[in-house]
Short mmCIF file of C-alpha atoms and ligand atoms in Angstrom, two decimals:
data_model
loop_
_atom_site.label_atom_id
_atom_site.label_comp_id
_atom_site.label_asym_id
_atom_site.label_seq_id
_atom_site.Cartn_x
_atom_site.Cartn_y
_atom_site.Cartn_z
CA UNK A 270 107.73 106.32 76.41
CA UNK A 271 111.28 106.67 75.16
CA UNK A 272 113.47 109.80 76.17
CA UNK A 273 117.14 110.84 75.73
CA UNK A 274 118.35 110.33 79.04
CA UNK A 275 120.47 107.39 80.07
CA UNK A 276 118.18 103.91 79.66
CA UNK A 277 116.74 102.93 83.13
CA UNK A 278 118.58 99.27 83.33
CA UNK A 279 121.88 101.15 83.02
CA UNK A 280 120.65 103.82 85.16
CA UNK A 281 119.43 101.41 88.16
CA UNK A 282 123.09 100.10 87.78
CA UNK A 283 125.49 103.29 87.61
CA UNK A 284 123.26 106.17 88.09
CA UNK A 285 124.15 108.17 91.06
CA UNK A 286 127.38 105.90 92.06
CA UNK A 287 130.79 107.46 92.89
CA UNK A 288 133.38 106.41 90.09
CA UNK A 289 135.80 105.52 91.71
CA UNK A 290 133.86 103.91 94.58
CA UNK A 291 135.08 105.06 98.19
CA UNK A 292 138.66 102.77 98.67
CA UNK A 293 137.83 101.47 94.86
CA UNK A 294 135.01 99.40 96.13
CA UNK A 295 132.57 98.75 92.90
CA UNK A 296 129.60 97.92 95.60
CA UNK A 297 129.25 101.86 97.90
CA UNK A 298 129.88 100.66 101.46
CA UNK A 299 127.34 100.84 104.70
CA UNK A 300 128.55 103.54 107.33
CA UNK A 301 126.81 102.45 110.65
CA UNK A 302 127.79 105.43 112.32
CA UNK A 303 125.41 108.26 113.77
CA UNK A 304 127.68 110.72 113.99
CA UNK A 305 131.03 111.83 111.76
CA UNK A 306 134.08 114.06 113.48
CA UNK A 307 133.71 117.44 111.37
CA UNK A 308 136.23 120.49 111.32
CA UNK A 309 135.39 124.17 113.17
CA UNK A 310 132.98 125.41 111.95
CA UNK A 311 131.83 122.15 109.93
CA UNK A 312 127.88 120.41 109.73
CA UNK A 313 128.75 117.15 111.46
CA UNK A 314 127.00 114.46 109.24
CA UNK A 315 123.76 112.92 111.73
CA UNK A 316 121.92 109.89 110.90
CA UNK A 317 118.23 111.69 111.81
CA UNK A 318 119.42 114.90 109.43
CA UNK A 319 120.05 112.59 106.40
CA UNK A 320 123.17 113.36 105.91
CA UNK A 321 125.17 110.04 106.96
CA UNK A 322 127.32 109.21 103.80
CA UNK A 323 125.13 106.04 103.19
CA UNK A 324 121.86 108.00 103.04
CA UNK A 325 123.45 110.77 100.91
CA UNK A 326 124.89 107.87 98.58
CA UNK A 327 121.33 106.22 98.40
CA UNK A 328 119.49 109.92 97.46
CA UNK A 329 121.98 110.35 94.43
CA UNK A 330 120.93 107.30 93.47
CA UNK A 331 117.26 107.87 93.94
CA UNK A 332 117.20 111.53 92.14
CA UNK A 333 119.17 109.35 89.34
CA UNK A 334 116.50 107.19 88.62
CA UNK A 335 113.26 109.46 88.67
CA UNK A 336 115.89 112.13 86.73
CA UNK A 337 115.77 114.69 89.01
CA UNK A 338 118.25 117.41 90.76
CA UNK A 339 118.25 115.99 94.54
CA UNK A 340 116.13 113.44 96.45
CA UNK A 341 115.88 112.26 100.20
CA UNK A 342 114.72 109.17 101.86
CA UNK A 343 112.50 108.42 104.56
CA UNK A 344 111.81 105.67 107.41
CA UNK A 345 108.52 104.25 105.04
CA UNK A 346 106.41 105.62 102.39
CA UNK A 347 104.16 107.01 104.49
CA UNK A 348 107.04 109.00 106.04
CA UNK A 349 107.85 110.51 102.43
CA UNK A 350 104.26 111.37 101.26
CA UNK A 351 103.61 113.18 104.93
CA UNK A 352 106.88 115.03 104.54
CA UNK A 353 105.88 116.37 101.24
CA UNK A 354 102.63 117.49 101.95
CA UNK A 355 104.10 118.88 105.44
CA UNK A 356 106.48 120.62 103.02
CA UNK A 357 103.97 123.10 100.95
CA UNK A 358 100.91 123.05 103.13
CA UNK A 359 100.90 125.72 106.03
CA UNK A 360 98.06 126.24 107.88
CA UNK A 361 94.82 127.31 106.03
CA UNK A 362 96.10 125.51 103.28
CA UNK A 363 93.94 123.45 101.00
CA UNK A 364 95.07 120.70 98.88
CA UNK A 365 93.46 119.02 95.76
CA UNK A 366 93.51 114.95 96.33
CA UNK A 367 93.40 113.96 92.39
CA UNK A 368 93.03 109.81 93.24
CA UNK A 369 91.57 106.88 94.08
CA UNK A 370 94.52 107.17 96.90
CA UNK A 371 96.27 103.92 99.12
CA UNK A 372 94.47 103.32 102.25
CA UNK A 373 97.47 104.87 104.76
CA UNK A 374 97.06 108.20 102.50
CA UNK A 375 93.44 108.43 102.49
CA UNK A 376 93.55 107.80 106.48
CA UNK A 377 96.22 110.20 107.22
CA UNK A 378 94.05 113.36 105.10
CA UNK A 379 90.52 112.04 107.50
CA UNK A 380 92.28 111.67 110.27
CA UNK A 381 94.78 114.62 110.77
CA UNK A 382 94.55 117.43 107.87
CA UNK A 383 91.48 119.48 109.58
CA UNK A 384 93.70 119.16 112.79
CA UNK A 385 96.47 120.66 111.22
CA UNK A 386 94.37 123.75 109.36
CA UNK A 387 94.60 122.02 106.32
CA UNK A 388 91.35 121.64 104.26
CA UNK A 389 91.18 119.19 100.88
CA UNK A 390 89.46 118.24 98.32
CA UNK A 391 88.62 114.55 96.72
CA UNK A 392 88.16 114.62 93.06
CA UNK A 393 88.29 112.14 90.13
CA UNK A 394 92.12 111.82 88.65
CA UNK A 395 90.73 112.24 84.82
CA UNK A 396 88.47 114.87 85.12
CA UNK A 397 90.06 118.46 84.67
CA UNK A 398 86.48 119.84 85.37
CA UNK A 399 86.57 118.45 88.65
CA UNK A 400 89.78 120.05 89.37
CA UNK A 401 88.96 123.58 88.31
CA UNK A 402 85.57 123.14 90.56
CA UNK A 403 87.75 122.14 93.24
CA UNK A 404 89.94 125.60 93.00
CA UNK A 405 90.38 127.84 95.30
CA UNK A 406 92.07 131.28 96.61
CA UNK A 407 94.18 129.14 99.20
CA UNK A 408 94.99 126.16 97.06
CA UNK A 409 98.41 125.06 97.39
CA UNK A 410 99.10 121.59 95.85
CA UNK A 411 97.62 118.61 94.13
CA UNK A 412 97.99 115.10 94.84
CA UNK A 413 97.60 112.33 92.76
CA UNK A 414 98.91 108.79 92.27
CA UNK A 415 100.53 107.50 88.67
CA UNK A 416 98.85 104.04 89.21
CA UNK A 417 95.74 103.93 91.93
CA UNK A 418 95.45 101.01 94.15
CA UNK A 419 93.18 98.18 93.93
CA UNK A 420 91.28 100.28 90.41
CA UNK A 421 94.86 100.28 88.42
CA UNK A 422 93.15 103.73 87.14
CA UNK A 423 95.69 106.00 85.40
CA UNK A 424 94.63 109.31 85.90
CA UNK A 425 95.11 112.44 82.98
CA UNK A 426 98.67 112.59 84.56
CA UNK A 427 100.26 114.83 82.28
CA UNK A 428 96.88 117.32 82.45
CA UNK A 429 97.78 117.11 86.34
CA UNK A 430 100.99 118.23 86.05
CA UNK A 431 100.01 121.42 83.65
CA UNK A 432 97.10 122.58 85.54
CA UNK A 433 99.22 122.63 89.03
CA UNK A 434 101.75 124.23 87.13
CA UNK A 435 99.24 126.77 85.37
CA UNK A 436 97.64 127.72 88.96
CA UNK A 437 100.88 128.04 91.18
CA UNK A 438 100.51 124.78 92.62
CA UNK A 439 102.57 122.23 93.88
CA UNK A 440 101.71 118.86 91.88
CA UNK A 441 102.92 115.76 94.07
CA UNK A 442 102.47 112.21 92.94
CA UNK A 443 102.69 108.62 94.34
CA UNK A 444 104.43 106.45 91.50
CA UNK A 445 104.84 103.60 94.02
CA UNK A 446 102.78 101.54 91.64
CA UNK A 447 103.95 102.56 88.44
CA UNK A 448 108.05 103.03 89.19
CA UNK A 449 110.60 105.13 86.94
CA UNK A 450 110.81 101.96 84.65
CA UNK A 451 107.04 102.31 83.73
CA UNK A 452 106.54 106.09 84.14
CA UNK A 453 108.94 109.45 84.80
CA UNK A 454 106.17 111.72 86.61
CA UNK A 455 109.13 114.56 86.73
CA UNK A 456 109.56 114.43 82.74
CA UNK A 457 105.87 115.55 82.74
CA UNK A 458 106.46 118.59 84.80
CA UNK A 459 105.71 117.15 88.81
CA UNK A 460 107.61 119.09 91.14
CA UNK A 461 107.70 116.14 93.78
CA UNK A 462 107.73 112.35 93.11
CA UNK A 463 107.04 110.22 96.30
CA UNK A 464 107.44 106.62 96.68
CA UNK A 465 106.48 103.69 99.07
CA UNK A 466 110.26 101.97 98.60
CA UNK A 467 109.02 99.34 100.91
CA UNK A 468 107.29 97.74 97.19
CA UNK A 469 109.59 97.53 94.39
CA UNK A 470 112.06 100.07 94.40
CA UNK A 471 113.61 97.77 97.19
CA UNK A 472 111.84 94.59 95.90
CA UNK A 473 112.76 92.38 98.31
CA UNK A 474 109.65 92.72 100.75
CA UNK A 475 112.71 93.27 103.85
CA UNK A 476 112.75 96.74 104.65
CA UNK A 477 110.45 99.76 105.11
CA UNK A 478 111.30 102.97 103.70
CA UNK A 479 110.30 105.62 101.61
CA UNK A 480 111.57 108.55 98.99
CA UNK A 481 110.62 111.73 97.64
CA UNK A 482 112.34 112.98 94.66
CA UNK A 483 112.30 116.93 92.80
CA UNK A 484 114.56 119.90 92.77
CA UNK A 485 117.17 120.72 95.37
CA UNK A 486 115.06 123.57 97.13
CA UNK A 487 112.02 121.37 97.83
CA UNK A 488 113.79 118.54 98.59
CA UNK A 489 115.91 120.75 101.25
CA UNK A 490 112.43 121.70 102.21
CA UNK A 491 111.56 117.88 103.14
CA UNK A 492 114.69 116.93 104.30
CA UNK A 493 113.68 119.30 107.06
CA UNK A 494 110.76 117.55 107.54
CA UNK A 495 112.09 114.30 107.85
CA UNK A 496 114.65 115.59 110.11
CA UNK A 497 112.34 118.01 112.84
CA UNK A 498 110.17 114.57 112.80
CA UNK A 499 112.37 112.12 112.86
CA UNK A 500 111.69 110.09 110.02
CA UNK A 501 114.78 109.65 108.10
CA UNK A 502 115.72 106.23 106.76
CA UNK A 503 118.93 104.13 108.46
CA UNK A 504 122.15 103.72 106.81
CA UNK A 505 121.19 99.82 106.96
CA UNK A 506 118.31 99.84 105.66
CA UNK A 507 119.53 102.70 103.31
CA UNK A 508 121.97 100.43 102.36
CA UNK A 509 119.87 97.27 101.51
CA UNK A 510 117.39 99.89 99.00
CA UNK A 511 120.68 100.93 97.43
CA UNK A 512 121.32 97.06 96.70
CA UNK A 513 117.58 96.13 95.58
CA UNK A 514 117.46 99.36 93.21
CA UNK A 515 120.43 97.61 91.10
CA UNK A 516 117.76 94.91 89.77
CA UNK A 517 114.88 97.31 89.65
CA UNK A 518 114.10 97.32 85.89
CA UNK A 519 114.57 93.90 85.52
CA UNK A 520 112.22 93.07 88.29
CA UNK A 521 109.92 95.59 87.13
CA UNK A 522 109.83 94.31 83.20
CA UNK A 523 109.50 90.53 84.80
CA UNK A 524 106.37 91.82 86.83
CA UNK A 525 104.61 93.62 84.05
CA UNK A 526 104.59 90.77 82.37
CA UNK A 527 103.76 88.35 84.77
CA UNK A 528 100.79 90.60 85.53
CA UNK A 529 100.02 91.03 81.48
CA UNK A 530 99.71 87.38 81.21
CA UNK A 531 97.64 86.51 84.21
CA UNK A 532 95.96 89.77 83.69
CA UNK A 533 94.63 88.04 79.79
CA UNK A 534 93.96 84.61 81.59
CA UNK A 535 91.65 86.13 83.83
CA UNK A 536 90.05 88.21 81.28
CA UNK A 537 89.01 85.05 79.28
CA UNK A 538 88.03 83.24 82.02
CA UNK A 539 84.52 82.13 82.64
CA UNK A 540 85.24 81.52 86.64
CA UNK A 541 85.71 85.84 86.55
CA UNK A 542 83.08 88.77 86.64
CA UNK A 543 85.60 91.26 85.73
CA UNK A 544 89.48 92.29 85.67
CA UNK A 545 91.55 95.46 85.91
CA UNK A 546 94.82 95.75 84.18
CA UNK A 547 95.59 98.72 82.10
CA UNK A 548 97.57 96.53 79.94
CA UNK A 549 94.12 94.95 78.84
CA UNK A 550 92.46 97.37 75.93
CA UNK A 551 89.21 96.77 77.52
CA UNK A 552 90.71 99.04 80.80
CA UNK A 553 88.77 102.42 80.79
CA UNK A 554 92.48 103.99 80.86
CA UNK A 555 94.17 101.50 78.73
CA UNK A 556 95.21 104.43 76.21
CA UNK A 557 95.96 107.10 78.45
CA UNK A 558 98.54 104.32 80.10
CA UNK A 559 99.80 103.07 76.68
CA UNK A 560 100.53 106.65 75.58
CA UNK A 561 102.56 107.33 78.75
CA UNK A 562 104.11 104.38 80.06
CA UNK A 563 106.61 101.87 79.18
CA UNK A 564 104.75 98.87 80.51
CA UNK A 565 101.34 98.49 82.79
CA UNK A 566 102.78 97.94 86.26
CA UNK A 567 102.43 94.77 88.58
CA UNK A 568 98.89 94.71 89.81
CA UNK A 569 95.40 92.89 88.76
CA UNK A 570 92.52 93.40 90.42
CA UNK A 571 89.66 90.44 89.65
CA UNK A 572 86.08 89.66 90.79
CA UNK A 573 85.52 86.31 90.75
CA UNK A 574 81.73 84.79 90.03
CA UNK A 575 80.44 83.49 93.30
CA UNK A 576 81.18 86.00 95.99
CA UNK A 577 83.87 85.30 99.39
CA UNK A 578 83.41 81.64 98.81
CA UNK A 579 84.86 81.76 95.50
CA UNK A 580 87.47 84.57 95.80
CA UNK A 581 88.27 82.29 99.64
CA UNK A 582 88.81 79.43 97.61
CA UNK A 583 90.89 80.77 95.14
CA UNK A 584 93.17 82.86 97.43
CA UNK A 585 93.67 79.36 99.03
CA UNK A 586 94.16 77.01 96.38
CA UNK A 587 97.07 79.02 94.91
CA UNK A 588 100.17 77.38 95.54
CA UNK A 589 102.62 80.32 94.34
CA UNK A 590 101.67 83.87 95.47
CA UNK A 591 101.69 84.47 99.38
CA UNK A 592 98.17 85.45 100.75
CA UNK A 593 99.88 88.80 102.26
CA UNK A 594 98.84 92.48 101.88
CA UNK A 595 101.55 94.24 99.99
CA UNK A 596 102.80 94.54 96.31
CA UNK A 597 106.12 94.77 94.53
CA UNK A 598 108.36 92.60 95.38
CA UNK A 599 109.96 89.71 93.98
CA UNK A 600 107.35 87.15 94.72
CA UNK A 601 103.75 86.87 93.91
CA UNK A 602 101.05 87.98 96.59
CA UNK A 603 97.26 87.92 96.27
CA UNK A 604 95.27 89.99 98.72
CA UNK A 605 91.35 89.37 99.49
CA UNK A 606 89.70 93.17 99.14
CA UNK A 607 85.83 93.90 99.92
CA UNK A 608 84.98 96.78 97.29
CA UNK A 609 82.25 98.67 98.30
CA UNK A 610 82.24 101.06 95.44
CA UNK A 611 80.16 100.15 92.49
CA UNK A 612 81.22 103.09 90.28
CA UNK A 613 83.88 100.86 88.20
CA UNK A 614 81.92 97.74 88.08
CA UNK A 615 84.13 95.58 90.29
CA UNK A 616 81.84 95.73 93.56
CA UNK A 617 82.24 92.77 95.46
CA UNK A 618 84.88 90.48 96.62
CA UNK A 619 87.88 90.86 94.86
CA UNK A 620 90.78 89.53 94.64
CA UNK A 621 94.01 91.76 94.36
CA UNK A 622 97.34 90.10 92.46
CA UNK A 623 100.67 91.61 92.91
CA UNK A 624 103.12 90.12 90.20
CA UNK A 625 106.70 88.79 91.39
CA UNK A 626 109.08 87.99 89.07
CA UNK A 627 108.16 84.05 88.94
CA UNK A 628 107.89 82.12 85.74
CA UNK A 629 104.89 83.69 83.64
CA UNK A 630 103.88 80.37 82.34
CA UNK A 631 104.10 78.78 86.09
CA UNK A 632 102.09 81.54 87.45
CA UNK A 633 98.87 81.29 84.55
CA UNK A 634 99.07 77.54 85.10
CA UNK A 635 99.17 78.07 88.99
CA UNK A 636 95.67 81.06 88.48
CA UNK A 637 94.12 78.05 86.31
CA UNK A 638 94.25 75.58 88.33
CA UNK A 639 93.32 77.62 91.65
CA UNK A 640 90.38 79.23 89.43
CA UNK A 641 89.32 75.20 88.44
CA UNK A 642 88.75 74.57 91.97
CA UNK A 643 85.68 76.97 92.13
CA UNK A 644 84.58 76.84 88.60
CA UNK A 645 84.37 73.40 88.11
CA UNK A 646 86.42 74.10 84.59
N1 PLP B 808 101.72 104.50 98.59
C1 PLP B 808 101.20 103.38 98.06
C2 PLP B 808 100.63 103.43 96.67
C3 PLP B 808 101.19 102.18 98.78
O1 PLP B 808 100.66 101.07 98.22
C4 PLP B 808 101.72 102.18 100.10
C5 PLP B 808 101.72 100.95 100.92
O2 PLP B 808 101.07 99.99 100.59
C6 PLP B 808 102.23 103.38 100.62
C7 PLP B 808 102.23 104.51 99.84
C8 PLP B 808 102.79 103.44 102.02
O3 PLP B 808 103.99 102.79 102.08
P1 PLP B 808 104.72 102.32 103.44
O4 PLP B 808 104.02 101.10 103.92
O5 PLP B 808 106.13 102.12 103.02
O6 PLP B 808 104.57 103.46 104.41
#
């Protein structure tokens, strides 16, 4: 999707930095410091508030790249997508969950929403019907997530955003998966973008943090959050996303296609029952995704023919992605998933590939020669 703001390369380079840098510095510098000496009557800058000059450096950089008026950070994804529901839910609340939804989000709605007077809804992220059934007098917000995890489904996004806005609600969405280089939930009309920055907006699989991006009144609104809980993000670490977000589009343009052309090996393989890429036209949402992103993200999902012992055997004969259970960052991992759910035709064991930013052509030879060693091919 092209738009008339600032390219995101050159924004993942300049956007939100000082010019001049404090002292001239061209690299923003880390202040370790909890505290800051302030004047009568002055806020003293405190690490847990947000407001150390290394986090407030890292959210202009943040509300830069997803193009909005103010951001904050927080200690992990989690941290950010908690804050923001904590944010527009009160009591008595109920929320519309428009996704397939990570694992940690899921869990957190089961195991603490009724305990905190919040009711909720699970419904299908296409399906406006569903949506409108799902109404009611005390709904407040709607969830969803711009690419689900393991599916890869892209939901009717921009429909989302229109009916929350149409209703009063609050529309919030996860764009861990897709990033601002594939997908600008905020130019659509979401009021809050969260991410995981633990996966690629950091890239560097090293730190654990999270952000949640949107207009300076509901970000003030978070940043309280983050602050009565305690889950603001360190200057360090603060410091280290700053750095990784500098090579963010590059990494992210690198992984699409590393995941586009493993993505089409699998697809014509005859060692695999099925694949999910949006980038393949055969995707269920392979439209809806072409229409509104630039690119089709960094994860594959894959059933291969022959149950665990195949998709064992594979996992293990790879030589170049890391059998570890995240996605992201700048090298290749492959996760082993059980998938209960036969509603998308990939029940079964499954294999999940996150794309680093390898060689394309190393990575399909690496997937055909780990695929060989079940299929005999
Ligand atoms: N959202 C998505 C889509 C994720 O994949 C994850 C982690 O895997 C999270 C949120 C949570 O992120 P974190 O581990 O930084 O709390």
């Amino acid at each position: 999707m092209s738009d008339k703001r600032t390219r995101i390369e050159t924004l993942a380079v300049h956007g939100g930095e000082p010019r001049p840098g404090p002292n001239g510095s061209v690299v923003a510098p880390v202040f370790q410091s909890t505290v800051f000496e302030a004047g009568p009557g002055e806020a003293a800058p405190y690490i847990r508030l947000g407001t150390n000059p290394t986090q407030a450096h890292l959210h202009c950089r943040l509300a830069a790249l997803e193009g909005a008026e103010a951001a904050v950070a927080a200690a992990s994804g989690m941290g950010a997508i908690t804050a923001a529901l904590h944010s527009v839910l009160g009591t008595g609340a109920h929320l519309i969950a428009a996704g397939e939804f990570y694992g940690g989000t899921s869990r957190f709605l089961d195991e603490h929403a009724a305990r905190l007077g919040w009711s909720w809804d699970l419904v299908a992220p296409s399906d406006p019907d569903a949506w409108q059934r799902a109404l009611r007098p005390n709904t407040r917000a709607l969830l969803t997530e711009s690419i689900t995890n393991p599916l890869v489904q892209v939901g009717d996004l921009a429909g989302a955003a229109s009916f929350a806005r149409e209703h009063g609600l609050v529309s919030i969405i996860d764009n861990t998966l897709a990033t601002p280089v594939v997908f600008q939930p905020h130019a659509v009309g979401f009021d809050l973008v969260c991410h995981s920055a633990t996966k690629a907006l950091n890239g560097h699989s090293d730190i654990t943090a999270g952000a949640v991006t949107g207009s300076r009144e509901r970000i003030d609104r978070v940043a309280s959050v983050l602050g009565s809980y305690g889950a603001s993000l360190d200057p360090h670490a603060a410091f280290l996303l700053s750095r990784g977000l500098k090579t963010l589009a590059l990494r992210v343009r690198r992984q699409n296609d590393n995941a586009q052309a493993v993505a089409e090996l699998l697809a014509g393989h005859d060692a695999v029952a099925a694949v999910r890429y949006p980038g393949l036209p055969d995707h269920p949402d392979h439209g809806r995704a072409a229409a509104l992103f630039d690119g089709f993200g960094s994860v594959v999902t894959f059933l291969p023919y022959g149950g665990a012992a195949a998709a064992d055997t594979i996992v293990k004969g790879l030589r170049l992605p890391y059998a570890a259970p995240s996605l992201g960052g700048v090298e290749s991992l492959v996760t082993r998933l059980s998938m209960p759910n036969a509603a998308h035709g990939m029940a079964g064991e499954a294999i999940r590939f996150s794309a680093g930013i390898e060689a394309p052509d190393d990575l399909v030879e690496d997937f055909a020669q780990a695929l060989a060693l079940f299929s005999g091919t």
